[in-house]
mmCIF file of C-alpha atoms in Angstrom:
data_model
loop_
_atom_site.group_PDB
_atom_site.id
_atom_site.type_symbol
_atom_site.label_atom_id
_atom_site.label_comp_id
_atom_site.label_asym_id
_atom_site.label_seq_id
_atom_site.Cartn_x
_atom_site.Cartn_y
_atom_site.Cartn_z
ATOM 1 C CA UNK A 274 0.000 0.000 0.000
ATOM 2 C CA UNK A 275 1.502 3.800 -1.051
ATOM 3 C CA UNK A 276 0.693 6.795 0.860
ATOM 4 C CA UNK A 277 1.178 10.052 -1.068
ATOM 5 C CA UNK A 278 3.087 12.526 -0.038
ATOM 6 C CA UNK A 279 1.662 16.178 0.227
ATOM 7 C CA UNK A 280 4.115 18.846 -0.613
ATOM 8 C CA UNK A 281 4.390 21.178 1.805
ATOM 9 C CA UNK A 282 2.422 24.197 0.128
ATOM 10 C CA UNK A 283 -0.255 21.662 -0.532
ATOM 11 C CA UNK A 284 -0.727 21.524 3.189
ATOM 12 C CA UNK A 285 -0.285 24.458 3.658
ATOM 13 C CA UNK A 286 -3.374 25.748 2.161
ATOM 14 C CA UNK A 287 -5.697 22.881 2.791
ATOM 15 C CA UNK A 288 -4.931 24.130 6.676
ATOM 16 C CA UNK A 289 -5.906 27.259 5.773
ATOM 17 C CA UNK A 290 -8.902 26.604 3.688
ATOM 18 C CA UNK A 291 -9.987 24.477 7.376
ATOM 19 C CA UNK A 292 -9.087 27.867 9.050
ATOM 20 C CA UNK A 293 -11.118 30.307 6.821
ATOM 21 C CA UNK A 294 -14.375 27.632 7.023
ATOM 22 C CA UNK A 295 -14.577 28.110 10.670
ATOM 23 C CA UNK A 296 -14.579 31.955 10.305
ATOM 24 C CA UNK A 297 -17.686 33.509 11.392
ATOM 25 C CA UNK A 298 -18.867 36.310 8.743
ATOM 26 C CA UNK A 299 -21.008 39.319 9.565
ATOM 27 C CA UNK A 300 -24.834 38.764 9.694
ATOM 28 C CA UNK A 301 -26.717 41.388 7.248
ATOM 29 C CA UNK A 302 -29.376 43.114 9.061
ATOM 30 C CA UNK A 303 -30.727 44.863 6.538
ATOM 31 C CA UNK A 304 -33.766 47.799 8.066
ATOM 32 C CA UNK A 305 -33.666 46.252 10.934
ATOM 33 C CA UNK A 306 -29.886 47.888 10.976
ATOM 34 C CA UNK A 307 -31.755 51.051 12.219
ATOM 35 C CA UNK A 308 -33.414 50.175 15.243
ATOM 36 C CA UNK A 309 -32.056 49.794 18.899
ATOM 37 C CA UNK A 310 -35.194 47.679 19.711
ATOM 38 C CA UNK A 311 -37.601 45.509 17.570
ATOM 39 C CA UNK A 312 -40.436 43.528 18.978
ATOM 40 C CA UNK A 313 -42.659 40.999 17.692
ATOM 41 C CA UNK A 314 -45.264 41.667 20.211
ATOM 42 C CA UNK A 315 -44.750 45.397 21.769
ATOM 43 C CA UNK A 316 -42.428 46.883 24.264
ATOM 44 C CA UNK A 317 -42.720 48.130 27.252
ATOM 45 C CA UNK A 318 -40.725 50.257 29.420
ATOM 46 C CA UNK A 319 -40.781 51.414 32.875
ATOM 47 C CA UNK A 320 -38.319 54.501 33.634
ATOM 48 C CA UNK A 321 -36.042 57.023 32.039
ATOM 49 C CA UNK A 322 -34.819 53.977 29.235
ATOM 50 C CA UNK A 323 -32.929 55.954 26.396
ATOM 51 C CA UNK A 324 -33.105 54.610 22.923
ATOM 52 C CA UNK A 325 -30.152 55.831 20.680
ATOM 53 C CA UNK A 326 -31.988 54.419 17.024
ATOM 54 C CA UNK A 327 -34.983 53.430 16.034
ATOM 55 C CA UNK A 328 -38.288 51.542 18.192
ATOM 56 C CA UNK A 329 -40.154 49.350 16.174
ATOM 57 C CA UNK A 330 -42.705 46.478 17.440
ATOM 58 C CA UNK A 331 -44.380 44.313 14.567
ATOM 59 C CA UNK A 332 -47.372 42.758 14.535
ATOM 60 C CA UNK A 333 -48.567 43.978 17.817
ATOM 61 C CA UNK A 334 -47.954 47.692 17.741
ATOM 62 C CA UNK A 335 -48.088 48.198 21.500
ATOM 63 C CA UNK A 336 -45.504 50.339 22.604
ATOM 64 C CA UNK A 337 -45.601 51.945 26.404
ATOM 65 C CA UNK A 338 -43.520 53.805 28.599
ATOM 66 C CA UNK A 339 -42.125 55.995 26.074
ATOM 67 C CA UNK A 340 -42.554 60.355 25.351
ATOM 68 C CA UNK A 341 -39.785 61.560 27.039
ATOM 69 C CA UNK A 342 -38.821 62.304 30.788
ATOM 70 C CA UNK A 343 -39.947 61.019 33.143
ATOM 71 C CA UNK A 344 -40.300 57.986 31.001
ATOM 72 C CA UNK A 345 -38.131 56.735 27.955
ATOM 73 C CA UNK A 346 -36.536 58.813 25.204
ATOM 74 C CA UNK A 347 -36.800 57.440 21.964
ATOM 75 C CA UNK A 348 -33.483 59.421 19.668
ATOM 76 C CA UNK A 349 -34.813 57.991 16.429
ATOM 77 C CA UNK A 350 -38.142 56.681 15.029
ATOM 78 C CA UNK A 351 -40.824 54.814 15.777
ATOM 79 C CA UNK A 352 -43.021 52.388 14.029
ATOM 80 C CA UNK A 353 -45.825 50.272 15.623
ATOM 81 C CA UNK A 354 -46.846 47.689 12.802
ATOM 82 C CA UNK A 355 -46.518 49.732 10.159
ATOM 83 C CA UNK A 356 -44.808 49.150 6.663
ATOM 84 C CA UNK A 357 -41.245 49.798 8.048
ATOM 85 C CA UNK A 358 -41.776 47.561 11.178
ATOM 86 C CA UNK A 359 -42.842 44.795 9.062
ATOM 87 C CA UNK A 360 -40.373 45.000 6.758
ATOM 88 C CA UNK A 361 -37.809 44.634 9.368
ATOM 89 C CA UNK A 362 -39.224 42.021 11.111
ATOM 90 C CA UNK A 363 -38.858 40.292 7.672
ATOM 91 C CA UNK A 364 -34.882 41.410 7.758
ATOM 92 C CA UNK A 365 -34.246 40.077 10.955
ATOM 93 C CA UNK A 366 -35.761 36.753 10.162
ATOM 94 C CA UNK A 367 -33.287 36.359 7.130
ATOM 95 C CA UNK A 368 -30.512 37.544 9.951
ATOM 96 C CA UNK A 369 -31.617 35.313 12.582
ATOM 97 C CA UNK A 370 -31.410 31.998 10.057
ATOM 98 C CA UNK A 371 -28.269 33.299 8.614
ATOM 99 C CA UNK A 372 -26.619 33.576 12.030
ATOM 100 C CA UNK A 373 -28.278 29.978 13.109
ATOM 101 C CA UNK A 374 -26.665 28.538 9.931
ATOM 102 C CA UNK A 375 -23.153 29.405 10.636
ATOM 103 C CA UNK A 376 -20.539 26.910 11.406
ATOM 104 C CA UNK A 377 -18.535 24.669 12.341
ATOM 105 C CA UNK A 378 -19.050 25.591 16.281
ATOM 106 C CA UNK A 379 -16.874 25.724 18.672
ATOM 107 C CA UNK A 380 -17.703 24.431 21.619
ATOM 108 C CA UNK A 381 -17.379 26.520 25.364
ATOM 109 C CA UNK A 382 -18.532 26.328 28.791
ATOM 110 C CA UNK A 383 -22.102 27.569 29.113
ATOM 111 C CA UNK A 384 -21.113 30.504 31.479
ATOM 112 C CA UNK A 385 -18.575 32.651 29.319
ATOM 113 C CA UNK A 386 -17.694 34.794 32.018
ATOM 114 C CA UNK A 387 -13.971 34.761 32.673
ATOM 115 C CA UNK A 388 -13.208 33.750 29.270
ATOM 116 C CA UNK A 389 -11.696 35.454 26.870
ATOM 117 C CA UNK A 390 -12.401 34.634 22.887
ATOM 118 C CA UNK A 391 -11.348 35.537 19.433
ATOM 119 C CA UNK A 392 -13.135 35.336 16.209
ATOM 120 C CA UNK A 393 -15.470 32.885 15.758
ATOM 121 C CA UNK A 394 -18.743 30.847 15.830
ATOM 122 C CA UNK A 395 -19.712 29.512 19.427
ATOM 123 C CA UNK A 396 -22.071 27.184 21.079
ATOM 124 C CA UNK A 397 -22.349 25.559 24.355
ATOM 125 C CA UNK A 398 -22.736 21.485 25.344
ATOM 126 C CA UNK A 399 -25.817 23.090 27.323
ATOM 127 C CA UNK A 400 -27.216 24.624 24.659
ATOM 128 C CA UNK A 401 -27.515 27.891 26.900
ATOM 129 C CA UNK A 402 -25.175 30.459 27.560
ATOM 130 C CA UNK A 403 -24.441 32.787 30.530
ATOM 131 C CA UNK A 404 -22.235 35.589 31.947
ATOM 132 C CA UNK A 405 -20.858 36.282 34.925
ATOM 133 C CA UNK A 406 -18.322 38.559 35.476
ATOM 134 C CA UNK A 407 -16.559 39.654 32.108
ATOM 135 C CA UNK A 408 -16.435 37.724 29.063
ATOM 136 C CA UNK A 409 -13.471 39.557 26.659
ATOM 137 C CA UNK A 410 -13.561 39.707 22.998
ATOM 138 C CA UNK A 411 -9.991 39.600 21.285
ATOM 139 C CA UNK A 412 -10.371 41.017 17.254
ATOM 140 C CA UNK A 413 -6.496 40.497 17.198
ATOM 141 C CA UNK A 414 -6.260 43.533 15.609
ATOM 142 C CA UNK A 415 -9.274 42.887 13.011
ATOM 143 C CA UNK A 416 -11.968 45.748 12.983
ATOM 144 C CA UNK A 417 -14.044 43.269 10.827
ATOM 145 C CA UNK A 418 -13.769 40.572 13.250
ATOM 146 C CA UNK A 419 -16.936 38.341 13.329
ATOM 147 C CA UNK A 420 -18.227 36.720 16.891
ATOM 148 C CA UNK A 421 -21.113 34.934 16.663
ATOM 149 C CA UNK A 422 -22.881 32.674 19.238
ATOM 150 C CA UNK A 423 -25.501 30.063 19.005
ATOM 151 C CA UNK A 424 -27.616 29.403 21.804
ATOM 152 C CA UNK A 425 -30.403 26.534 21.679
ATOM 153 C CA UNK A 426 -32.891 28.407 24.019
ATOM 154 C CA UNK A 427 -31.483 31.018 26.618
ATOM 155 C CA UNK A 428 -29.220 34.132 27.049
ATOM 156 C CA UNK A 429 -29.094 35.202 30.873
ATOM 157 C CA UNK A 430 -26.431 37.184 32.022
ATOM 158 C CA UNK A 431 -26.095 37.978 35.670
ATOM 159 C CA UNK A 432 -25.680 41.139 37.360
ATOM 160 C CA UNK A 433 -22.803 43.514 36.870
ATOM 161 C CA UNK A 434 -21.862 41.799 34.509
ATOM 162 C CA UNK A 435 -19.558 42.480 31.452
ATOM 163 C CA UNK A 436 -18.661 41.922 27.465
ATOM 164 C CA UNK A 437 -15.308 43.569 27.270
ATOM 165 C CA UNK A 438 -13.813 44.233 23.552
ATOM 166 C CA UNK A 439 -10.260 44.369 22.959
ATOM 167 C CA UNK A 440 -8.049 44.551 19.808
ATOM 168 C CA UNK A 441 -10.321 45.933 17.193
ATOM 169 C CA UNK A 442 -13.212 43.759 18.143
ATOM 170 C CA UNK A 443 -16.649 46.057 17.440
ATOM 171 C CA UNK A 444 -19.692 45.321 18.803
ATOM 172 C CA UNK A 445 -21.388 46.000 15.379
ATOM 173 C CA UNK A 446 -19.496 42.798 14.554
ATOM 174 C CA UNK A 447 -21.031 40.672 17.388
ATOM 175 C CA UNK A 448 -24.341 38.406 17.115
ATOM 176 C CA UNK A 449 -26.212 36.329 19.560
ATOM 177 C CA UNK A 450 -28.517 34.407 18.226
ATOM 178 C CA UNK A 451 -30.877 33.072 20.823
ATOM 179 C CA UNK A 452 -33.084 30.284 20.378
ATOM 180 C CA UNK A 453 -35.921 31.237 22.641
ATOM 181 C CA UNK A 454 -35.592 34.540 25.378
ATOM 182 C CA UNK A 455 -32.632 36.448 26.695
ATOM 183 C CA UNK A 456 -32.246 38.057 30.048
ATOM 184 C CA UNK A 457 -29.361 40.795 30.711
ATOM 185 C CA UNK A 458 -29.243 41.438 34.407
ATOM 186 C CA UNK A 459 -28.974 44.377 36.529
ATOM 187 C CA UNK A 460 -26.385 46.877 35.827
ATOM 188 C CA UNK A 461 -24.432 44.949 33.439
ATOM 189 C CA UNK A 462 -22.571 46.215 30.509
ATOM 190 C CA UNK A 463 -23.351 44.288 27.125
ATOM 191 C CA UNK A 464 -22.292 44.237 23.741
ATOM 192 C CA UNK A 465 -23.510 42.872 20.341
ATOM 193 C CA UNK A 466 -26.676 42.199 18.347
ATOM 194 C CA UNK A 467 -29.009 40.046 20.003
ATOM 195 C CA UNK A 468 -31.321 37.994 17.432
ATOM 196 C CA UNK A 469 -34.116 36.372 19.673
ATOM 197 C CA UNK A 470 -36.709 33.925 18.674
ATOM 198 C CA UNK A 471 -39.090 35.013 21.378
ATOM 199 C CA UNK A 472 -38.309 37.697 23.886
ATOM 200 C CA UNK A 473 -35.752 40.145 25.894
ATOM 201 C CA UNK A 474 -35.526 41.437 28.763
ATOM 202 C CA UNK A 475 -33.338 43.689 30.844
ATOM 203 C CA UNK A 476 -33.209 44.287 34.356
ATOM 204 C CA UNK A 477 -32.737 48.040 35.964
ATOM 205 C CA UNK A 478 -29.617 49.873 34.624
ATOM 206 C CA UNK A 479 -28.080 47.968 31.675
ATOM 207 C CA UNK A 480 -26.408 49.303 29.317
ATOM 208 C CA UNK A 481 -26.337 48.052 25.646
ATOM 209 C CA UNK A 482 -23.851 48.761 22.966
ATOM 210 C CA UNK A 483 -25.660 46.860 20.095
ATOM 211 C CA UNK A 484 -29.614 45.718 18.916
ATOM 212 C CA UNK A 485 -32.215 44.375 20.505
ATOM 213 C CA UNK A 486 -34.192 42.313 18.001
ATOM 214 C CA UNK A 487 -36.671 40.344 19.157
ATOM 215 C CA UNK A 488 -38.816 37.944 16.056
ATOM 216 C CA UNK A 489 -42.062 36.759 18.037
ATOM 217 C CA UNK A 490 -41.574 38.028 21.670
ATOM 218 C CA UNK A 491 -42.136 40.994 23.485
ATOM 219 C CA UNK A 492 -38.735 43.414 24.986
ATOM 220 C CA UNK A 493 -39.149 44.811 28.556
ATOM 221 C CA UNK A 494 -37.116 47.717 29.640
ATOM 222 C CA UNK A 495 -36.400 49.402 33.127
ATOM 223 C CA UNK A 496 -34.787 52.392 33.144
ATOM 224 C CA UNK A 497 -32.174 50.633 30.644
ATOM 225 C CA UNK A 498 -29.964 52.407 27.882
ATOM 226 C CA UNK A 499 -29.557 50.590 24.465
ATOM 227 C CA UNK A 500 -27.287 52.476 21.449
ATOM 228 C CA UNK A 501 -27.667 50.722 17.740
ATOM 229 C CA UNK A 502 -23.945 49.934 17.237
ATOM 230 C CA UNK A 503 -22.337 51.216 14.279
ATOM 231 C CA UNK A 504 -18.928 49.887 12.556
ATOM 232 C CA UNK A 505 -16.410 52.132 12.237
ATOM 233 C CA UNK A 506 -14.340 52.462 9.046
ATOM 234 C CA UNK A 507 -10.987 53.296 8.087
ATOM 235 C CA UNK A 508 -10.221 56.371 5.329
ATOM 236 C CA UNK A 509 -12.463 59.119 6.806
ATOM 237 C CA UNK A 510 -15.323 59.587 8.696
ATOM 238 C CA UNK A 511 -18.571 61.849 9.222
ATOM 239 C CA UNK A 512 -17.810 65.588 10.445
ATOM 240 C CA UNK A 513 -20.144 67.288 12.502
ATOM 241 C CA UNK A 514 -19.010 70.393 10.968
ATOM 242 C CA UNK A 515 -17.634 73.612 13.345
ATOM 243 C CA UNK A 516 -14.268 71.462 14.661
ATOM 244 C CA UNK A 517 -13.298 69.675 11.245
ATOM 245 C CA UNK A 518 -13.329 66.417 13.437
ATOM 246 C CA UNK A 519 -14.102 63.248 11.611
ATOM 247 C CA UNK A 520 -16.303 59.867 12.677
ATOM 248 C CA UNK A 521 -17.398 56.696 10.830
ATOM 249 C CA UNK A 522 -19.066 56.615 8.296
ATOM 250 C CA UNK A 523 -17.349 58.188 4.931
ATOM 251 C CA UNK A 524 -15.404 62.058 3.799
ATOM 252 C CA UNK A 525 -16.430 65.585 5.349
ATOM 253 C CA UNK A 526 -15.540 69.083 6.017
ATOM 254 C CA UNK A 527 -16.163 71.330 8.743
ATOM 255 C CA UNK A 528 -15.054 74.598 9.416
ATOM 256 C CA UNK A 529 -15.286 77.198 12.211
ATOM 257 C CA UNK A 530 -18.323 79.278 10.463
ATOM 258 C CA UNK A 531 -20.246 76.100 11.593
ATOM 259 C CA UNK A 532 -20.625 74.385 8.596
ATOM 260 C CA UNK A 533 -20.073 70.791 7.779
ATOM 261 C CA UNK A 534 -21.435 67.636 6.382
ATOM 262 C CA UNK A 535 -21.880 64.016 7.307
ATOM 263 C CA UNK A 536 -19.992 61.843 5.073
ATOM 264 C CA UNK A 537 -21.674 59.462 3.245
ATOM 265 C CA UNK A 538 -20.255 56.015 3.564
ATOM 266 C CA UNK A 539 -21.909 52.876 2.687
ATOM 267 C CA UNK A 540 -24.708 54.651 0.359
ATOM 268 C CA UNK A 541 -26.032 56.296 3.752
ATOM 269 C CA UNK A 542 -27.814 59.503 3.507
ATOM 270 C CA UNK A 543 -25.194 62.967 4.549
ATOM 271 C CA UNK A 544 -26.008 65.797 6.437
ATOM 272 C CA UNK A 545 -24.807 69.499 5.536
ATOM 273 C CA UNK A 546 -25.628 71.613 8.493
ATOM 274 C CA UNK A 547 -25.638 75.633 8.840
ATOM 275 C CA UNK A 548 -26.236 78.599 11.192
ATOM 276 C CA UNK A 549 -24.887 76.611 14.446
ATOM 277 C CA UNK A 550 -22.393 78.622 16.419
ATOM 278 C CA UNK A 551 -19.601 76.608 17.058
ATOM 279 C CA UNK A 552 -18.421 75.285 19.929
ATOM 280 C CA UNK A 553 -15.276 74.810 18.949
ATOM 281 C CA UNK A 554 -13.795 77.885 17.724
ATOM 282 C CA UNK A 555 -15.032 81.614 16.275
ATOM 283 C CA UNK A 556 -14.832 82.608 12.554
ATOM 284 C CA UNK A 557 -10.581 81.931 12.936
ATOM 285 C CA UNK A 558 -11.526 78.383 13.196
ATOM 286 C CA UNK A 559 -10.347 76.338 15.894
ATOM 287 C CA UNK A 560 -7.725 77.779 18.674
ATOM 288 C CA UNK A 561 -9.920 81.553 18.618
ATOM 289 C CA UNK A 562 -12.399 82.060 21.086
ATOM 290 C CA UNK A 563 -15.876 79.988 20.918
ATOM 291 C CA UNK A 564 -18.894 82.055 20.271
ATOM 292 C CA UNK A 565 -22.171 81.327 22.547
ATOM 293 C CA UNK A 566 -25.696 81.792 21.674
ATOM 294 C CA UNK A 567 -28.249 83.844 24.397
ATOM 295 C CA UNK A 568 -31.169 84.071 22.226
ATOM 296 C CA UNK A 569 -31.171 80.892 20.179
ATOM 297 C CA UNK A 570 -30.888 80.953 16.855
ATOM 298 C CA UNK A 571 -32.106 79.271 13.493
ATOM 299 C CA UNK A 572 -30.378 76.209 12.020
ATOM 300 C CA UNK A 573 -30.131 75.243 8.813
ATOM 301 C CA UNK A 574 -30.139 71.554 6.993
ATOM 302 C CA UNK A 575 -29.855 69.894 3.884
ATOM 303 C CA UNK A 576 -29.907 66.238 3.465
ATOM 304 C CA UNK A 577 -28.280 64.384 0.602
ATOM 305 C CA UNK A 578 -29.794 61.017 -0.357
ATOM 306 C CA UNK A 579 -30.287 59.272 -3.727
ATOM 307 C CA UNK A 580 -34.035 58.351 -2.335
ATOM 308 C CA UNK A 581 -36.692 59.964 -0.439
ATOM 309 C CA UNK A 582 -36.386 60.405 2.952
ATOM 310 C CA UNK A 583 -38.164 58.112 5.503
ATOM 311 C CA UNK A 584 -37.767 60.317 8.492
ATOM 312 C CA UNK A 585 -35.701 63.035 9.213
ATOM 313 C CA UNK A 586 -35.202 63.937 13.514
ATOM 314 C CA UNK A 587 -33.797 66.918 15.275
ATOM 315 C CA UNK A 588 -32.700 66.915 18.684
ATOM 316 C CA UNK A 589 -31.392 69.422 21.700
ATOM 317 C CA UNK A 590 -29.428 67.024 24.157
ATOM 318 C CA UNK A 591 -31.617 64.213 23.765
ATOM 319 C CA UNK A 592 -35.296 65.992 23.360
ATOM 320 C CA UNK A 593 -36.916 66.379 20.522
ATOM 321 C CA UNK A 594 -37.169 69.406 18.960
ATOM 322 C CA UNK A 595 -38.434 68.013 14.828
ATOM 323 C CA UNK A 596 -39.766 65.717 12.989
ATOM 324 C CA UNK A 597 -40.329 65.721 9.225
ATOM 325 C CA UNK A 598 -39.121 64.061 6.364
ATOM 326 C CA UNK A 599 -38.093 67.207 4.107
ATOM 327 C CA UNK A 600 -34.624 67.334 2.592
ATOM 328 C CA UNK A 601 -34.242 70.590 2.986
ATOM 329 C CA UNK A 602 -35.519 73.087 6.238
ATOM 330 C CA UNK A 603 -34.940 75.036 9.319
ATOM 331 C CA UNK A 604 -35.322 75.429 12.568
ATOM 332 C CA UNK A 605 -35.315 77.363 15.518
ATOM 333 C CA UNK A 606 -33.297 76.470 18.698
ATOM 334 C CA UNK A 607 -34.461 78.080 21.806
ATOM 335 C CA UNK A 608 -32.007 77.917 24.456
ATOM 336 C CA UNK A 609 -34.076 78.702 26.978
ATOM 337 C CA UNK A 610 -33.811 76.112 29.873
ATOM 338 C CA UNK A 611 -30.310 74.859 28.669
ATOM 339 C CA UNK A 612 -27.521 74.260 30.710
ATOM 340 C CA UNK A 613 -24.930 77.182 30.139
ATOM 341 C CA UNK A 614 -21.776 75.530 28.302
ATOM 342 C CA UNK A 615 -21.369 73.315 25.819
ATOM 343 C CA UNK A 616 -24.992 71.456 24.466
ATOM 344 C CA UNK A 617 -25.180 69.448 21.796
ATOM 345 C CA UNK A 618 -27.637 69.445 18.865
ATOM 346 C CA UNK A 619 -27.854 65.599 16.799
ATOM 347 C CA UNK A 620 -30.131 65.068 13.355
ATOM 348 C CA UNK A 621 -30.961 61.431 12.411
ATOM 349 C CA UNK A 622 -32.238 60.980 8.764
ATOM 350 C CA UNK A 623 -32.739 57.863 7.383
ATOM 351 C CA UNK A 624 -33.706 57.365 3.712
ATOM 352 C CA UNK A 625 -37.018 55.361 1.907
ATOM 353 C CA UNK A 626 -34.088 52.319 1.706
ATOM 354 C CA UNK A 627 -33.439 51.942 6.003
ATOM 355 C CA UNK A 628 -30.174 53.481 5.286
ATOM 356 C CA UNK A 629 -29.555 56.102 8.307
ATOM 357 C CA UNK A 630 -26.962 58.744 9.444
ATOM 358 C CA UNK A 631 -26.272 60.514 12.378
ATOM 359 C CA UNK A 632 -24.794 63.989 12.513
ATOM 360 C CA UNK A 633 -24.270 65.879 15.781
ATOM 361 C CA UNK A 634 -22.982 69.105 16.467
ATOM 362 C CA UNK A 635 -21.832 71.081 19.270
ATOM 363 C CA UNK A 636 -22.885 74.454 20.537
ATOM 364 C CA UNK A 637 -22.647 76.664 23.488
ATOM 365 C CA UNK A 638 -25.060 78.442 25.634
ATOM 366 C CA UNK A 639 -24.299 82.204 26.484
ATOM 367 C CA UNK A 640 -23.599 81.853 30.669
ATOM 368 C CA UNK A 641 -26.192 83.223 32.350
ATOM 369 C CA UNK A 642 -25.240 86.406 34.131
ATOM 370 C CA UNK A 643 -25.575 86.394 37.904
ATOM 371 C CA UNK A 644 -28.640 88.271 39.541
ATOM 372 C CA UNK A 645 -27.662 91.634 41.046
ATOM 373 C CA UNK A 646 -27.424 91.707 44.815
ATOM 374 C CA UNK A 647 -30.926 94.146 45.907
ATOM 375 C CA UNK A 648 -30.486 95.747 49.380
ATOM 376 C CA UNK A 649 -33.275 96.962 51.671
ATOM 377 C CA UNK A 650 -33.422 99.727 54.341
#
């Protein structure tokens, strides 16, 4: 009997063809890439919650404990079994399948706290997974690293607890798909897209770097704060305009005349931005002397989008001040009952396609001279 003999390079790259079949790859979300939480069957909140993206609930369009202080702020849209729910429901079913078909697994303990992971796809002999204490996610240096884990039925994580990202790894990047509920307890600290069959719930004070998406369930807040993770790119980012600074998303300017644009990366709508005084710097740009606003003043936007625009949302640190779904208008911002300083002013548009953008921009109120001293006698 022969056995051949392999040359070297041959095995070589039939290791790495092994290698490159166990690497997880990113789960598309498609609308449902907009929303902070999605519901199958309503949401409910108790508390100050804040939502940092969109609320949507489909087919049940129940939706309470939201409208601003004292109960949750929504910093995005909201649809209750409408057209756009719907459709996203239908996105995150295709995203929920595609992360449950991903393989081979590699198999962990059940509780993942204490353990810390690269890359990957993950399961658990138990079929469940847990936390407790801090689970760490290594991207080895990889900003389009890919976790994603595979649980049977449950996701319970206890209190305190923590998903801690290291080397590149982005929670944008990071899906758990969840065969039947998850539970994320008290103040804990969480990261990544969780893709439920049935429902989620958080206990008092979590905070959540990622999605909640939830197919048939209901998701239950308490005074929790959840922020629709986006990826960060390399060659550029979105300016808020006034600084020149730059974020993710694509190219822009911005200038100390307070005027800049969002780039536009990914086919994502841009915002251009005028008539904000900057907080940054007067008309010599940055390095001269901020200017402050004590009556308010009228700003300016103009979105850029192949499409129509689905909704278009102006806020004053964290309230909202518009709602329309022009391309082009104005505003007036009051500062009356702002903090003096530094307060920020943030514009979400997101086009007829789900595609969305964030711009925010800095200004400052005017401080507030002191009474006079009145004397009697």
């Amino acid at each position: 009997m022969r056995f051949a003999v392999l040359p070297l390079a041959l095995v070589l790259s039939l290791a790495l063809a092994v290698g490159s079949a166990q690497a997880a790859t990113s789960v598309g979300l498609g609308t449902a890439d907009s929303y902070a939480v999605l519901a199958g069957s309503g949401v409910t909140n108790t508390g100050p919650s804040v939502l940092n993206g969109d609320l949507g609930t489909a087919p049940t369009p129940a939706v309470t404990g939201f409208g601003g202080a004292p109960n949750g702020t929504v910093n995005g849209s909201t649809h209750q079994a409408d057209a756009a729910a719907t459709q996203a429901q239908a996105d995150l079913t295709t995203a929920y399948n595609n992360a449950a078909g991903q393989g081979p697994v590699s198999t962990v303990a059940t509780d993942l706290g204490g353990q810390t992971l690269t890359p990957g796809v993950y399961g658990s002999v138990s079929g469940t997974f847990g936390i407790t204490g801090a689970l760490t996610l290594n991207g080895q240096g990889n900003p389009n690293a890919v976790f994603v884990f595979k649980a049977a039925s449950t996701l319970i994580t206890a209190s305190a607890s923590q998903v801690n990202l290291i080397n590149g790894a982005q929670p944008c990047n990071i899906f758990w798909k969840v065969g039947s509920s998850a539970t994320l307890g008290s103040g804990s600290s969480f990261s990544g897209n969780v893709l439920s069959l049935e429902s989620i719930s958080l206990d008092n004070a979590v905070a959540v770097n990622g999605r909640l998406l939830a197919r048939g369930g209901a998701v239950t807040l308490i005074n929790d704060t959840v922020t629709s993770a986006r990826c960060a790119t390399s060659g550029g980012g979105a300016s808020e305009g006034g600084s020149g600074t730059t974020g993710a998303g694509g190219k822009g300017k911005g200038n100390g005349n307070g005027k800049g644009a969002a780039g536009g990366g990914s086919g994502a709508p841009t915002v251009q931005a005028s008539g904000i005084p900057s907080a940054h710097g007067g008309p010599g740009g940055p390095g001269t002397a901020a200017r402050c606003s004590a009556r308010g003043f009228t700003a300016t936007f103009r979105i850029h989008a192949s499409t129509g625009m689905r909704s278009v949302t102006v806020f004053v640190d964290g309230k909202l001040l518009k709602r329309t779904s022009a391309k082009h208008f104005s505003v007036r911002v009051s500062v009356a009952g702002l903090r003096d300083g530094r307060n920020t002013i943030r514009v979400v548009a997101v086009d007829r396609n789900g595609r969305r953008r964030v711009a925010s921009r800095s200004f400052r109120r005017c401080q507030t001279a002191a009474p006079s001293p009145s004397f009697t006698g």
